[in-house]
PDB file of C-alpha atoms and ligand atoms in Angstrom:
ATOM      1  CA  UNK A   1      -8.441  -0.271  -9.135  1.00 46.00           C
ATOM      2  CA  UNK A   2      -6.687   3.283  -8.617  1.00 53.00           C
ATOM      3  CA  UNK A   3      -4.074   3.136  -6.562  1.00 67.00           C
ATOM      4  CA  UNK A   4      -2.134   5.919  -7.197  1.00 81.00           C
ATOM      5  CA  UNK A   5      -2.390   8.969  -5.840  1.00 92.00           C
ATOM      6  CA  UNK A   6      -1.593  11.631  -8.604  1.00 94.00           C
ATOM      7  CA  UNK A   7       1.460  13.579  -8.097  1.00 96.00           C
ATOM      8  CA  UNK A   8      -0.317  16.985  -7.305  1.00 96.00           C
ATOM      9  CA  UNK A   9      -3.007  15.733  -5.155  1.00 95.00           C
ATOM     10  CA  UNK A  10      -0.081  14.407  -3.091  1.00 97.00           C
ATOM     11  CA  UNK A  11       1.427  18.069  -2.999  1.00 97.00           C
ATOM     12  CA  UNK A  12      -1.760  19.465  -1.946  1.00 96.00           C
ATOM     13  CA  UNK A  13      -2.059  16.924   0.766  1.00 96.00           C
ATOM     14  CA  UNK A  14       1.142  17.499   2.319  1.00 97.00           C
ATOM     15  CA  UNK A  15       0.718  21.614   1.906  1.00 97.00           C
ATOM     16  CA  UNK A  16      -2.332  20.914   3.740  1.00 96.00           C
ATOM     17  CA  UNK A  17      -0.689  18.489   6.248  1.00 97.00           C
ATOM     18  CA  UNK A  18       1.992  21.150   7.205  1.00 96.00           C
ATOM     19  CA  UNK A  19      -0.345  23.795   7.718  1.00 97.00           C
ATOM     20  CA  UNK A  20      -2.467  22.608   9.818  1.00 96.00           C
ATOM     21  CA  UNK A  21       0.376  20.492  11.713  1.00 96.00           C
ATOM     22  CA  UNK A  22       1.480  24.180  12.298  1.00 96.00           C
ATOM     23  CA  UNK A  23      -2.004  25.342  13.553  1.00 96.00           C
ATOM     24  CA  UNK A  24      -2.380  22.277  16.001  1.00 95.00           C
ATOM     25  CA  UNK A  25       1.444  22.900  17.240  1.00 96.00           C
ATOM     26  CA  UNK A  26       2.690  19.513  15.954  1.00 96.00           C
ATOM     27  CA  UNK A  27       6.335  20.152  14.930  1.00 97.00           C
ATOM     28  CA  UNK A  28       6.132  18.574  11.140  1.00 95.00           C
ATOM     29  CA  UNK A  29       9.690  17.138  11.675  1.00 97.00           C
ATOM     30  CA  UNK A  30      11.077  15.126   8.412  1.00 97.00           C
ATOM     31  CA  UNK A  31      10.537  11.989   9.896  1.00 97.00           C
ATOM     32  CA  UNK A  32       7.142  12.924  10.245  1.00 98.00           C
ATOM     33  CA  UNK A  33       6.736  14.316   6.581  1.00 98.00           C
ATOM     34  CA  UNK A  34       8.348  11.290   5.476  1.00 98.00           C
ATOM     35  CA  UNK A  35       5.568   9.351   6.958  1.00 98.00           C
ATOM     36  CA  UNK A  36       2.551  11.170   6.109  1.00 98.00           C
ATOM     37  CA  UNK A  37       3.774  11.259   2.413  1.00 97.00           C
ATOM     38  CA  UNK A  38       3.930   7.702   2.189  1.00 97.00           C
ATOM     39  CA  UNK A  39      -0.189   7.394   3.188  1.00 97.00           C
ATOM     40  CA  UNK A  40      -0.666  10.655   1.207  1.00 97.00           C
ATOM     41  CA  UNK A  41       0.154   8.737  -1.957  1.00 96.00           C
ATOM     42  CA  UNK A  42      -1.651   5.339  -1.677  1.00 95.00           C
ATOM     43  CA  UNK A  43      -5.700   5.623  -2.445  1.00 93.00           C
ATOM     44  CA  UNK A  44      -5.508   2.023  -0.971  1.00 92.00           C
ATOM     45  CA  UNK A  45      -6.252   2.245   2.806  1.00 94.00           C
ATOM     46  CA  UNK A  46      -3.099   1.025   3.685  1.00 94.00           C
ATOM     47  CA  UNK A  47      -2.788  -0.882   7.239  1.00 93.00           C
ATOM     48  CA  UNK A  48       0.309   0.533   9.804  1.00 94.00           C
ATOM     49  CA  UNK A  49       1.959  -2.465   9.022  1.00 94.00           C
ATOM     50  CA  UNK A  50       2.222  -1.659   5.125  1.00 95.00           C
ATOM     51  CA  UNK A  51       2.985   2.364   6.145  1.00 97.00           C
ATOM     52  CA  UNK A  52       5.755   0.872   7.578  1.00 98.00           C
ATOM     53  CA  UNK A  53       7.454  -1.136   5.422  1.00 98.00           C
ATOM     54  CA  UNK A  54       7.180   2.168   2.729  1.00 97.00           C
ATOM     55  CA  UNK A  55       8.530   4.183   5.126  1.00 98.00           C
ATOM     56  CA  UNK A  56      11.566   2.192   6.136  1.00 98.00           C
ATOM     57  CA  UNK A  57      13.046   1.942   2.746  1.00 97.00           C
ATOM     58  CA  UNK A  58      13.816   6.007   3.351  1.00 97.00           C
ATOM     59  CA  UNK A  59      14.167   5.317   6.800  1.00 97.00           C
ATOM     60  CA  UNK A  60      15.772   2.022   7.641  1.00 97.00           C
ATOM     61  CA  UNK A  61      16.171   2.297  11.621  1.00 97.00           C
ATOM     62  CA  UNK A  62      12.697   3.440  12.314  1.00 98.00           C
ATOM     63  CA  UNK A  63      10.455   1.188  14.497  1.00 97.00           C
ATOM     64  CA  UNK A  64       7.014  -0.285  13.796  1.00 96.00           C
ATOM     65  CA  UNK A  65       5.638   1.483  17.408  1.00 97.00           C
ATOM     66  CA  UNK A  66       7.404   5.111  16.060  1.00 97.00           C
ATOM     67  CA  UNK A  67       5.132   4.673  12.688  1.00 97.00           C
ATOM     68  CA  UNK A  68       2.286   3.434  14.402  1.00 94.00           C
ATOM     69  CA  UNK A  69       2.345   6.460  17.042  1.00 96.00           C
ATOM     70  CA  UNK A  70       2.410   9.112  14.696  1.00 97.00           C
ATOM     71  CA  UNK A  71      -0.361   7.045  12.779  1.00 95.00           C
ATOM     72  CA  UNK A  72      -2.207   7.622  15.848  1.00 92.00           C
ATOM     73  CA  UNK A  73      -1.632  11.126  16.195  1.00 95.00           C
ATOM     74  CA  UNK A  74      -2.185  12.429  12.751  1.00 96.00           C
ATOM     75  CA  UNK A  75      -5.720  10.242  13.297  1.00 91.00           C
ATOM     76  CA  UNK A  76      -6.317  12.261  16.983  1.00 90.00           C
ATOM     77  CA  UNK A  77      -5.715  15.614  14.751  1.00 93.00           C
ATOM     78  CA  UNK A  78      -8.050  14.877  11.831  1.00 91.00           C
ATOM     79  CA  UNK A  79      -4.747  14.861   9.519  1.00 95.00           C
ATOM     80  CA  UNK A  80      -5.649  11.291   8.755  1.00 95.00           C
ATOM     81  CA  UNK A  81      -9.306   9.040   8.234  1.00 91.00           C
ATOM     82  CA  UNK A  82      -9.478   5.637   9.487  1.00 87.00           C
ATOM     83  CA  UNK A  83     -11.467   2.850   8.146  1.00 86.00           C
ATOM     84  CA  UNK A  84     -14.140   1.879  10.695  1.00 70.00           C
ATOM     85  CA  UNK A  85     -15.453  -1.353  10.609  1.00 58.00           C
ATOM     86  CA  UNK A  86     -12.628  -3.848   9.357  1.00 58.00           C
ATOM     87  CA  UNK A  87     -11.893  -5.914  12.488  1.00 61.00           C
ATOM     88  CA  UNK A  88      -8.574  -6.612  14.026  1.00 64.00           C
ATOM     89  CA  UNK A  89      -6.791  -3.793  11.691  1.00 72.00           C
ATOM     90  CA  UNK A  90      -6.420   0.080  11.293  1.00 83.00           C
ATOM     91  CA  UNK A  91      -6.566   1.293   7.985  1.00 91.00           C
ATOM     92  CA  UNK A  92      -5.400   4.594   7.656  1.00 93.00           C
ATOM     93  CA  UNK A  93      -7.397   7.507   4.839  1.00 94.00           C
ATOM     94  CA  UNK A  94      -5.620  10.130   3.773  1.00 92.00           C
ATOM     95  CA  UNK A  95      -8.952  11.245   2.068  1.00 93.00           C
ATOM     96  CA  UNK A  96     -10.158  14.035   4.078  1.00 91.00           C
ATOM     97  CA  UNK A  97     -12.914  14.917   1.816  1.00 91.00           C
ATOM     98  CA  UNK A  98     -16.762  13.669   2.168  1.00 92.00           C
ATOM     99  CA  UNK A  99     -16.699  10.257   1.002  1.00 94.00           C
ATOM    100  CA  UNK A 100     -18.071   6.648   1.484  1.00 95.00           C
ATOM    101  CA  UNK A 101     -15.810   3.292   0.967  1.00 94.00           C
ATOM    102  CA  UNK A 102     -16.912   0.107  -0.951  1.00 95.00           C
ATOM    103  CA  UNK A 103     -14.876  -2.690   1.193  1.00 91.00           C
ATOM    104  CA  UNK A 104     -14.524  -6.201  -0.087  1.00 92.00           C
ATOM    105  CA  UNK A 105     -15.576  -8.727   2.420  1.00 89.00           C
ATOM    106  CA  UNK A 106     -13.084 -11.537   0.507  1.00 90.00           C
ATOM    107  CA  UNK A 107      -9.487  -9.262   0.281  1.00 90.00           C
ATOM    108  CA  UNK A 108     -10.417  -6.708   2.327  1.00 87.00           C
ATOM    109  CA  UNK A 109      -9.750  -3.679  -0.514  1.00 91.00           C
ATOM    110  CA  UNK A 110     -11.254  -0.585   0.398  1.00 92.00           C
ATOM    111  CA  UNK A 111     -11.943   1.990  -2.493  1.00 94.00           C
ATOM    112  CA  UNK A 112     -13.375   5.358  -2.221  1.00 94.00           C
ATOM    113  CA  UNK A 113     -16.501   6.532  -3.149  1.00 93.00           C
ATOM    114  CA  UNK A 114     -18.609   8.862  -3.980  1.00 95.00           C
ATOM    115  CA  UNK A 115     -22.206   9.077  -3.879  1.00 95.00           C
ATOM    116  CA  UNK A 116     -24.826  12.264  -3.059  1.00 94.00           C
ATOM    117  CA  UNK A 117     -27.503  10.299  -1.818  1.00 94.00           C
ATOM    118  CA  UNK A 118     -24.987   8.217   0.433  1.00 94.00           C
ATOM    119  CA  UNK A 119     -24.193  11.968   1.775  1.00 94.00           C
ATOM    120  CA  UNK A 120     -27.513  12.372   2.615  1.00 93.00           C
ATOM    121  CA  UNK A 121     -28.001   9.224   4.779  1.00 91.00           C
ATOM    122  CA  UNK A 122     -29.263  10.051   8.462  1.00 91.00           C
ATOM    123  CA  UNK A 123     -30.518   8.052  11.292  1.00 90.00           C
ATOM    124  CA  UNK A 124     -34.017   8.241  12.005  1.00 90.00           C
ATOM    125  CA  UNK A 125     -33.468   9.089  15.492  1.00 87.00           C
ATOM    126  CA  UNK A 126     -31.151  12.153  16.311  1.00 82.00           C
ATOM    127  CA  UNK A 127     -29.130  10.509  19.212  1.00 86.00           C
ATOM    128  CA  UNK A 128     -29.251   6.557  18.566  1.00 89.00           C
ATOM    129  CA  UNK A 129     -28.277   4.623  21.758  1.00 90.00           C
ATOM    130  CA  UNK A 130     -27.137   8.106  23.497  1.00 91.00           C
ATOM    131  CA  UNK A 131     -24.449   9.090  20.586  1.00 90.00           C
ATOM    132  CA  UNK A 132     -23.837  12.359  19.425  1.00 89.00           C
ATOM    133  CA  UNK A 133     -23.173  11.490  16.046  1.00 88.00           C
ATOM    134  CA  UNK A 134     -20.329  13.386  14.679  1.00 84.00           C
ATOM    135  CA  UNK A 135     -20.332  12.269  11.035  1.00 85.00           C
ATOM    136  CA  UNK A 136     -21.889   9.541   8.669  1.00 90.00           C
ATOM    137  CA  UNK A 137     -19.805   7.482   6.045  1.00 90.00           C
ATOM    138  CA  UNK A 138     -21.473   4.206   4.537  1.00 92.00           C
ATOM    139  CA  UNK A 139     -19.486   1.257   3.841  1.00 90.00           C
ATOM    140  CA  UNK A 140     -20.745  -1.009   1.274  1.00 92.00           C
ATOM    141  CA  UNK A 141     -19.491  -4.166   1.775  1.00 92.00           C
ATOM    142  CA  UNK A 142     -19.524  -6.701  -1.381  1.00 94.00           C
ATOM    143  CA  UNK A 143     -16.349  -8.183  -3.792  1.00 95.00           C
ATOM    144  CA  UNK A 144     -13.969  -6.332  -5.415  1.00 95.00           C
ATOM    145  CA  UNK A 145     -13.932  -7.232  -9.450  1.00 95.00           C
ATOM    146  CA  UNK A 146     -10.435  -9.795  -8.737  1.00 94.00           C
ATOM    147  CA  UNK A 147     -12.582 -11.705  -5.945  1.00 95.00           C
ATOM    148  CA  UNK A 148     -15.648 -11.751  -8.281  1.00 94.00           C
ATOM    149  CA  UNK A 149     -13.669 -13.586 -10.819  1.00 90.00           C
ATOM    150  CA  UNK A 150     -11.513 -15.644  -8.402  1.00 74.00           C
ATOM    151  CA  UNK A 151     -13.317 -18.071  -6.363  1.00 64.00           C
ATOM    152  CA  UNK A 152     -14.632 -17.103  -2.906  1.00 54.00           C
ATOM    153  CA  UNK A 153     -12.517 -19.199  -0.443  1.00 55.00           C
ATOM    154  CA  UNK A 154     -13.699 -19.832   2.912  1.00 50.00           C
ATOM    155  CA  UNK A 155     -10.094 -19.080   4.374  1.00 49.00           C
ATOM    156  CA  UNK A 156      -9.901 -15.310   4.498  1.00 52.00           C
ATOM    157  CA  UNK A 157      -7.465 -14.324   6.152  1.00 51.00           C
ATOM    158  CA  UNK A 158      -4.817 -16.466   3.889  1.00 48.00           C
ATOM    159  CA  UNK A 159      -5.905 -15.168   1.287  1.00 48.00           C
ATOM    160  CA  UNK A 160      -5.728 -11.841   1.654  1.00 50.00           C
ATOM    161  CA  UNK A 161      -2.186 -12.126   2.936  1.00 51.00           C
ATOM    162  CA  UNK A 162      -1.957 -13.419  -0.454  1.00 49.00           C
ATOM    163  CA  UNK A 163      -3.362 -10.826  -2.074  1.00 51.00           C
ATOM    164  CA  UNK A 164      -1.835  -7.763  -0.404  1.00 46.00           C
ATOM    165  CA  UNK A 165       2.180  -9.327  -0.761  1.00 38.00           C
TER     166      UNK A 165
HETATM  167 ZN1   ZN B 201     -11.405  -8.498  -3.122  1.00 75.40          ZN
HETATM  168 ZN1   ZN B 202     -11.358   6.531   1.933  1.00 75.40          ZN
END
């Protein structure tokens, strides 16, 4: 799987992070930089929790809440996606354009994709259960090609600590 970000996508995410941290009026301070640049290079989905240990190798005395906050406000501001429907975690997107995830229900990977009938999906009624709905992204849920090949253990969470350190 593609986990890297390459090198100029990354610069065009953080132009495009400081511009329009300038249009909302959030001061793009360096701790803040330092922190967006670390989710703009991972294609992984990466949880606060993984954000943060990145993030303290350049900066060793910030806090957990401090990169969790600003998670939260880059997400309030649109700067950043978040993964919808993986319980009891946040996982931050710094993939702002149209696009649909394929999330393994085994490790919990989440990959981008891409798909023009996906785009197209709509509900057949336009305000379901009294929602305006803003946007639609499909998430496909299935196993990743590692979990295919490994066997499918009944203790999830265990093994996706596994997998992720
Ligand atoms: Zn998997
Ligand atoms: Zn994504």
């Amino acid at each position: 799987m593609q986990n890297t970000v390459p090198a100029r996508r990354v610069e065009e995410r953080m132009k495009h992070f400081q511009a329009r941290a300038s249009e909302l009026g959030l001061a793009a301070t360096h701790q803040r930089r330092i922190i967006y640049r670390v989710i703009a290079k991972s294609a992984e989905h990466p949880s606060p929790e993984l954000i943060y240990e990145r993030v303290k190798r350049e900066i060793p005395t910030i806090s957990l809440a401090t990169v969790y906050k600003n998670i939260k406000t880059f997400a309030a501001m649109g700067l950043v996606g978040e993964v919808g429907a993986l319980p009891g975690s946040i996982r931050v997107d710094a993939n702002l354009d149209r696009h649909h995830h394929l999330v393994c229900v085994n490790c919990k990977a989440v990959v981008d994709f891409c798909d023009s009938r996906l785009d197209r999906v709509r509900a057949a009624r336009a305000n379901p259960e009294n929602f305006r709905i803003l946007r639609y992204q499909v998430e496909a849920l299935g196993l990743c090609p590692a979990c295919q090949v490994a066997p499918a253990r009944n203790k999830v969470r265990t093994q996706r600590r596994k997998h992720n350190g």
